[in-house]
């Protein structure tokens, strides 16, 4: 978040123990949330499954669905953590019942 001067950031961990971090991407021709960018980095590096993801800078009033954590379920992640800008956990969102996991 600091290097990109972004208000939010995200990271995912794959099942090999590698971690991918990202900030939001806002270009005229491409827009990704921080979580989408982190998942894209993992997938483009060969990850086929994720353990979990975290979104920092999540608005405490928003629910997990609003943070597009569904992108994690496609890669069978077990859960997502939503934290505020100070790193305080606001919510843990587990894989939905009947989800991909």
Short mmCIF file of N, CA and C in Angstrom, two decimals:
data_model
loop_
_atom_site.label_atom_id
_atom_site.label_comp_id
_atom_site.label_asym_id
_atom_site.label_seq_id
_atom_site.Cartn_x
_atom_site.Cartn_y
_atom_site.Cartn_z
N UNK A 1 0.83 -1.18 0.00
CA UNK A 1 0.00 0.00 0.00
C UNK A 1 0.88 1.25 0.00
N UNK A 2 1.93 1.24 0.80
CA UNK A 2 2.79 2.40 0.89
C UNK A 2 3.51 2.69 -0.41
N UNK A 3 4.13 1.67 -0.98
CA UNK A 3 4.89 1.86 -2.22
C UNK A 3 3.98 2.33 -3.35
N UNK A 4 2.78 1.79 -3.42
CA UNK A 4 1.85 2.15 -4.49
C UNK A 4 1.01 3.38 -4.15
N UNK A 5 1.19 3.90 -2.92
CA UNK A 5 0.38 5.01 -2.44
C UNK A 5 -1.11 4.72 -2.62
N UNK A 6 -1.49 3.50 -2.22
CA UNK A 6 -2.87 3.04 -2.38
C UNK A 6 -3.58 3.01 -1.03
N UNK A 7 -4.88 3.14 -1.06
CA UNK A 7 -5.68 3.10 0.15
C UNK A 7 -6.02 1.69 0.60
N UNK A 8 -5.70 0.71 -0.24
CA UNK A 8 -5.96 -0.68 0.13
C UNK A 8 -4.91 -1.56 -0.52
N UNK A 9 -4.85 -2.78 -0.04
CA UNK A 9 -3.93 -3.76 -0.59
C UNK A 9 -4.45 -5.14 -0.27
N UNK A 10 -3.85 -6.14 -0.88
CA UNK A 10 -4.29 -7.51 -0.64
C UNK A 10 -3.12 -8.46 -0.83
N UNK A 11 -3.26 -9.63 -0.25
CA UNK A 11 -2.27 -10.68 -0.45
C UNK A 11 -2.99 -12.02 -0.42
N UNK A 12 -2.43 -12.97 -1.15
CA UNK A 12 -2.93 -14.35 -1.14
C UNK A 12 -1.74 -15.28 -0.93
N UNK A 13 -2.02 -16.43 -0.38
CA UNK A 13 -0.99 -17.44 -0.16
C UNK A 13 -1.42 -18.70 -0.89
N UNK A 14 -0.50 -19.26 -1.71
CA UNK A 14 -0.85 -20.48 -2.42
C UNK A 14 -0.50 -21.71 -1.59
N UNK A 15 -0.85 -22.86 -2.08
CA UNK A 15 -0.65 -24.09 -1.32
C UNK A 15 0.81 -24.54 -1.28
N UNK A 16 1.69 -23.85 -2.04
CA UNK A 16 3.12 -24.11 -1.96
C UNK A 16 3.80 -23.18 -0.96
N UNK A 17 3.03 -22.29 -0.33
CA UNK A 17 3.57 -21.37 0.66
C UNK A 17 4.05 -20.04 0.11
N UNK A 18 3.84 -19.81 -1.18
CA UNK A 18 4.24 -18.54 -1.77
C UNK A 18 3.15 -17.49 -1.52
N UNK A 19 3.58 -16.25 -1.29
CA UNK A 19 2.66 -15.15 -1.03
C UNK A 19 2.77 -14.13 -2.15
N UNK A 20 1.62 -13.61 -2.58
CA UNK A 20 1.54 -12.62 -3.64
C UNK A 20 0.78 -11.42 -3.10
N UNK A 21 1.37 -10.25 -3.20
CA UNK A 21 0.74 -9.03 -2.70
C UNK A 21 0.48 -8.08 -3.87
N UNK A 22 -0.54 -7.25 -3.72
CA UNK A 22 -0.86 -6.31 -4.79
C UNK A 22 -1.67 -5.13 -4.24
N UNK A 23 -1.66 -4.07 -5.02
CA UNK A 23 -2.50 -2.90 -4.77
C UNK A 23 -3.51 -2.82 -5.91
N UNK A 24 -4.53 -2.00 -5.78
CA UNK A 24 -5.49 -1.86 -6.87
C UNK A 24 -4.82 -1.31 -8.13
N UNK A 25 -5.38 -1.67 -9.27
CA UNK A 25 -4.90 -1.19 -10.56
C UNK A 25 -6.04 -0.41 -11.20
N UNK A 26 -5.79 0.86 -11.49
CA UNK A 26 -6.82 1.70 -12.11
C UNK A 26 -6.22 2.36 -13.35
N UNK A 27 -6.37 1.70 -14.48
CA UNK A 27 -5.94 2.24 -15.77
C UNK A 27 -7.17 2.48 -16.63
N UNK A 28 -7.02 3.21 -17.70
CA UNK A 28 -8.16 3.43 -18.58
C UNK A 28 -8.68 2.11 -19.15
N UNK A 29 -7.77 1.18 -19.43
CA UNK A 29 -8.17 -0.06 -20.09
C UNK A 29 -8.20 -1.27 -19.17
N UNK A 30 -7.86 -1.09 -17.90
CA UNK A 30 -7.84 -2.22 -16.96
C UNK A 30 -8.07 -1.73 -15.55
N UNK A 31 -9.04 -2.33 -14.87
CA UNK A 31 -9.31 -2.01 -13.47
C UNK A 31 -9.40 -3.30 -12.68
N UNK A 32 -8.58 -3.41 -11.64
CA UNK A 32 -8.59 -4.58 -10.76
C UNK A 32 -8.57 -4.12 -9.31
N UNK A 33 -9.33 -4.77 -8.48
CA UNK A 33 -9.19 -4.52 -7.05
C UNK A 33 -7.85 -5.11 -6.62
N UNK A 34 -7.41 -4.76 -5.42
CA UNK A 34 -6.15 -5.30 -4.91
C UNK A 34 -6.22 -6.83 -4.83
N UNK A 35 -7.36 -7.37 -4.41
CA UNK A 35 -7.49 -8.81 -4.30
C UNK A 35 -7.45 -9.47 -5.67
N UNK A 36 -8.14 -8.90 -6.63
CA UNK A 36 -8.10 -9.44 -7.99
C UNK A 36 -6.67 -9.41 -8.54
N UNK A 37 -5.93 -8.34 -8.28
CA UNK A 37 -4.55 -8.24 -8.76
C UNK A 37 -3.66 -9.27 -8.09
N UNK A 38 -3.84 -9.51 -6.79
CA UNK A 38 -3.04 -10.51 -6.09
C UNK A 38 -3.33 -11.91 -6.62
N UNK A 39 -4.60 -12.21 -6.86
CA UNK A 39 -4.97 -13.52 -7.42
C UNK A 39 -4.40 -13.65 -8.83
N UNK A 40 -4.48 -12.60 -9.63
CA UNK A 40 -3.93 -12.65 -10.98
C UNK A 40 -2.42 -12.92 -10.94
N UNK A 41 -1.71 -12.29 -10.00
CA UNK A 41 -0.27 -12.53 -9.87
C UNK A 41 0.00 -13.99 -9.51
N UNK A 42 -0.80 -14.54 -8.61
CA UNK A 42 -0.62 -15.94 -8.21
C UNK A 42 -0.88 -16.88 -9.39
N UNK A 43 -1.97 -16.67 -10.08
CA UNK A 43 -2.32 -17.54 -11.20
C UNK A 43 -1.28 -17.42 -12.31
N UNK A 44 -0.83 -16.21 -12.60
CA UNK A 44 0.16 -16.04 -13.66
C UNK A 44 1.52 -16.61 -13.28
N UNK A 45 1.72 -16.90 -11.99
CA UNK A 45 2.95 -17.54 -11.53
C UNK A 45 2.79 -19.05 -11.39
N UNK A 46 1.63 -19.56 -11.78
CA UNK A 46 1.43 -21.01 -11.79
C UNK A 46 0.63 -21.58 -10.64
N UNK A 47 0.15 -20.75 -9.72
CA UNK A 47 -0.65 -21.26 -8.60
C UNK A 47 -1.99 -21.78 -9.12
N UNK A 48 -2.38 -22.94 -8.63
CA UNK A 48 -3.67 -23.50 -9.03
C UNK A 48 -4.64 -23.58 -7.85
N UNK A 49 -4.12 -23.44 -6.63
CA UNK A 49 -4.95 -23.42 -5.43
C UNK A 49 -4.40 -22.40 -4.46
N UNK A 50 -5.27 -21.81 -3.65
CA UNK A 50 -4.88 -20.85 -2.64
C UNK A 50 -5.30 -21.34 -1.27
N UNK A 51 -4.51 -20.99 -0.26
CA UNK A 51 -4.89 -21.29 1.12
C UNK A 51 -5.86 -20.24 1.64
N UNK A 52 -5.50 -18.96 1.46
CA UNK A 52 -6.29 -17.88 2.02
C UNK A 52 -5.91 -16.57 1.37
N UNK A 53 -6.68 -15.54 1.69
CA UNK A 53 -6.38 -14.20 1.21
C UNK A 53 -6.67 -13.18 2.30
N UNK A 54 -6.07 -12.02 2.18
CA UNK A 54 -6.32 -10.92 3.10
C UNK A 54 -6.47 -9.63 2.31
N UNK A 55 -7.43 -8.81 2.72
CA UNK A 55 -7.62 -7.49 2.14
C UNK A 55 -7.41 -6.49 3.27
N UNK A 56 -6.46 -5.58 3.08
CA UNK A 56 -6.20 -4.52 4.06
C UNK A 56 -6.73 -3.22 3.50
N UNK A 57 -7.40 -2.48 4.35
CA UNK A 57 -8.03 -1.25 3.89
C UNK A 57 -9.50 -1.48 3.60
N UNK A 58 -10.00 -2.65 4.00
CA UNK A 58 -11.42 -2.97 3.82
C UNK A 58 -12.25 -2.06 4.71
N UNK A 59 -13.31 -1.55 4.16
CA UNK A 59 -14.23 -0.71 4.92
C UNK A 59 -14.99 -1.60 5.90
N UNK A 60 -14.95 -1.26 7.17
CA UNK A 60 -15.60 -2.07 8.20
C UNK A 60 -17.09 -2.24 8.01
N UNK A 61 -17.72 -1.35 7.23
CA UNK A 61 -19.16 -1.45 7.00
C UNK A 61 -19.50 -2.41 5.87
N UNK A 62 -18.50 -2.81 5.10
CA UNK A 62 -18.78 -3.68 3.97
C UNK A 62 -18.71 -5.14 4.39
N UNK A 63 -19.53 -5.94 3.75
CA UNK A 63 -19.52 -7.38 3.99
C UNK A 63 -18.55 -8.04 3.04
N UNK A 64 -18.17 -9.26 3.33
CA UNK A 64 -17.19 -9.99 2.54
C UNK A 64 -17.50 -10.04 1.06
N UNK A 65 -18.78 -10.20 0.73
CA UNK A 65 -19.14 -10.29 -0.69
C UNK A 65 -18.77 -9.01 -1.42
N UNK A 66 -18.85 -7.88 -0.72
CA UNK A 66 -18.55 -6.61 -1.34
C UNK A 66 -17.06 -6.44 -1.61
N UNK A 67 -16.23 -7.24 -1.01
CA UNK A 67 -14.78 -7.16 -1.22
C UNK A 67 -14.33 -8.14 -2.29
N UNK A 68 -15.23 -8.66 -3.08
CA UNK A 68 -15.01 -9.62 -4.15
C UNK A 68 -14.15 -10.80 -3.74
N UNK A 69 -14.39 -11.33 -2.54
CA UNK A 69 -13.65 -12.50 -2.08
C UNK A 69 -14.04 -13.75 -2.86
N UNK A 70 -15.10 -13.69 -3.64
CA UNK A 70 -15.50 -14.84 -4.45
C UNK A 70 -14.41 -15.30 -5.38
N UNK A 71 -13.51 -14.40 -5.77
CA UNK A 71 -12.39 -14.78 -6.62
C UNK A 71 -11.51 -15.81 -5.92
N UNK A 72 -11.49 -15.80 -4.59
CA UNK A 72 -10.70 -16.78 -3.84
C UNK A 72 -11.32 -18.17 -3.90
N UNK A 73 -12.64 -18.22 -3.91
CA UNK A 73 -13.31 -19.53 -3.88
C UNK A 73 -13.04 -20.31 -5.15
N UNK A 74 -12.85 -19.61 -6.25
CA UNK A 74 -12.57 -20.29 -7.51
C UNK A 74 -11.26 -21.09 -7.44
N UNK A 75 -10.34 -20.63 -6.60
CA UNK A 75 -9.07 -21.34 -6.41
C UNK A 75 -9.04 -22.09 -5.08
N UNK A 76 -10.21 -22.38 -4.56
CA UNK A 76 -10.41 -23.24 -3.39
C UNK A 76 -9.78 -22.72 -2.10
N UNK A 77 -9.67 -21.42 -1.96
CA UNK A 77 -9.16 -20.86 -0.71
C UNK A 77 -10.12 -21.17 0.43
N UNK A 78 -9.58 -21.34 1.61
CA UNK A 78 -10.40 -21.69 2.77
C UNK A 78 -11.09 -20.50 3.40
N UNK A 79 -10.45 -19.33 3.35
CA UNK A 79 -11.04 -18.16 4.00
C UNK A 79 -10.36 -16.88 3.52
N UNK A 80 -10.98 -15.76 3.86
CA UNK A 80 -10.43 -14.44 3.59
C UNK A 80 -10.51 -13.63 4.88
N UNK A 81 -9.53 -12.80 5.10
CA UNK A 81 -9.52 -11.88 6.23
C UNK A 81 -9.66 -10.47 5.68
N UNK A 82 -10.58 -9.69 6.24
CA UNK A 82 -10.75 -8.29 5.87
C UNK A 82 -10.28 -7.46 7.06
N UNK A 83 -9.34 -6.57 6.81
CA UNK A 83 -8.76 -5.74 7.87
C UNK A 83 -8.84 -4.27 7.49
N UNK A 84 -8.84 -3.41 8.51
CA UNK A 84 -8.82 -1.98 8.22
C UNK A 84 -7.39 -1.54 7.90
N UNK A 85 -7.21 -0.26 7.63
CA UNK A 85 -5.90 0.25 7.23
C UNK A 85 -4.84 0.06 8.30
N UNK A 86 -5.24 -0.07 9.54
CA UNK A 86 -4.28 -0.30 10.63
C UNK A 86 -3.97 -1.78 10.83
N UNK A 87 -4.62 -2.63 10.05
CA UNK A 87 -4.39 -4.06 10.17
C UNK A 87 -5.29 -4.76 11.16
N UNK A 88 -6.26 -4.06 11.71
CA UNK A 88 -7.20 -4.67 12.66
C UNK A 88 -8.22 -5.49 11.88
N UNK A 89 -8.34 -6.75 12.26
CA UNK A 89 -9.28 -7.64 11.57
C UNK A 89 -10.70 -7.17 11.80
N UNK A 90 -11.43 -7.00 10.71
CA UNK A 90 -12.83 -6.59 10.75
C UNK A 90 -13.76 -7.79 10.56
N UNK A 91 -13.30 -8.74 9.74
CA UNK A 91 -14.17 -9.87 9.42
C UNK A 91 -13.33 -11.01 8.86
N UNK A 92 -13.74 -12.23 9.19
CA UNK A 92 -13.21 -13.42 8.53
C UNK A 92 -14.36 -14.00 7.72
N UNK A 93 -14.09 -14.27 6.46
CA UNK A 93 -15.11 -14.82 5.57
C UNK A 93 -14.65 -16.21 5.16
N UNK A 94 -15.40 -17.23 5.57
CA UNK A 94 -15.06 -18.60 5.25
C UNK A 94 -15.68 -19.01 3.92
N UNK A 95 -15.10 -20.06 3.32
CA UNK A 95 -15.65 -20.62 2.09
C UNK A 95 -17.13 -20.89 2.31
N UNK A 96 -17.99 -20.45 1.40
CA UNK A 96 -19.42 -20.67 1.57
C UNK A 96 -19.76 -22.17 1.61
N UNK A 97 -20.82 -22.50 2.32
CA UNK A 97 -21.31 -23.88 2.34
C UNK A 97 -21.57 -24.33 0.92
N UNK A 98 -21.09 -25.49 0.57
CA UNK A 98 -21.29 -25.98 -0.76
C UNK A 98 -20.38 -25.31 -1.78
N UNK A 99 -19.38 -24.55 -1.29
CA UNK A 99 -18.46 -23.86 -2.18
C UNK A 99 -17.51 -24.83 -2.86
N UNK A 100 -16.53 -24.29 -3.53
CA UNK A 100 -15.59 -25.09 -4.31
C UNK A 100 -14.65 -25.94 -3.46
N UNK A 101 -14.54 -25.65 -2.20
CA UNK A 101 -13.55 -26.33 -1.37
C UNK A 101 -14.00 -27.70 -0.98
#
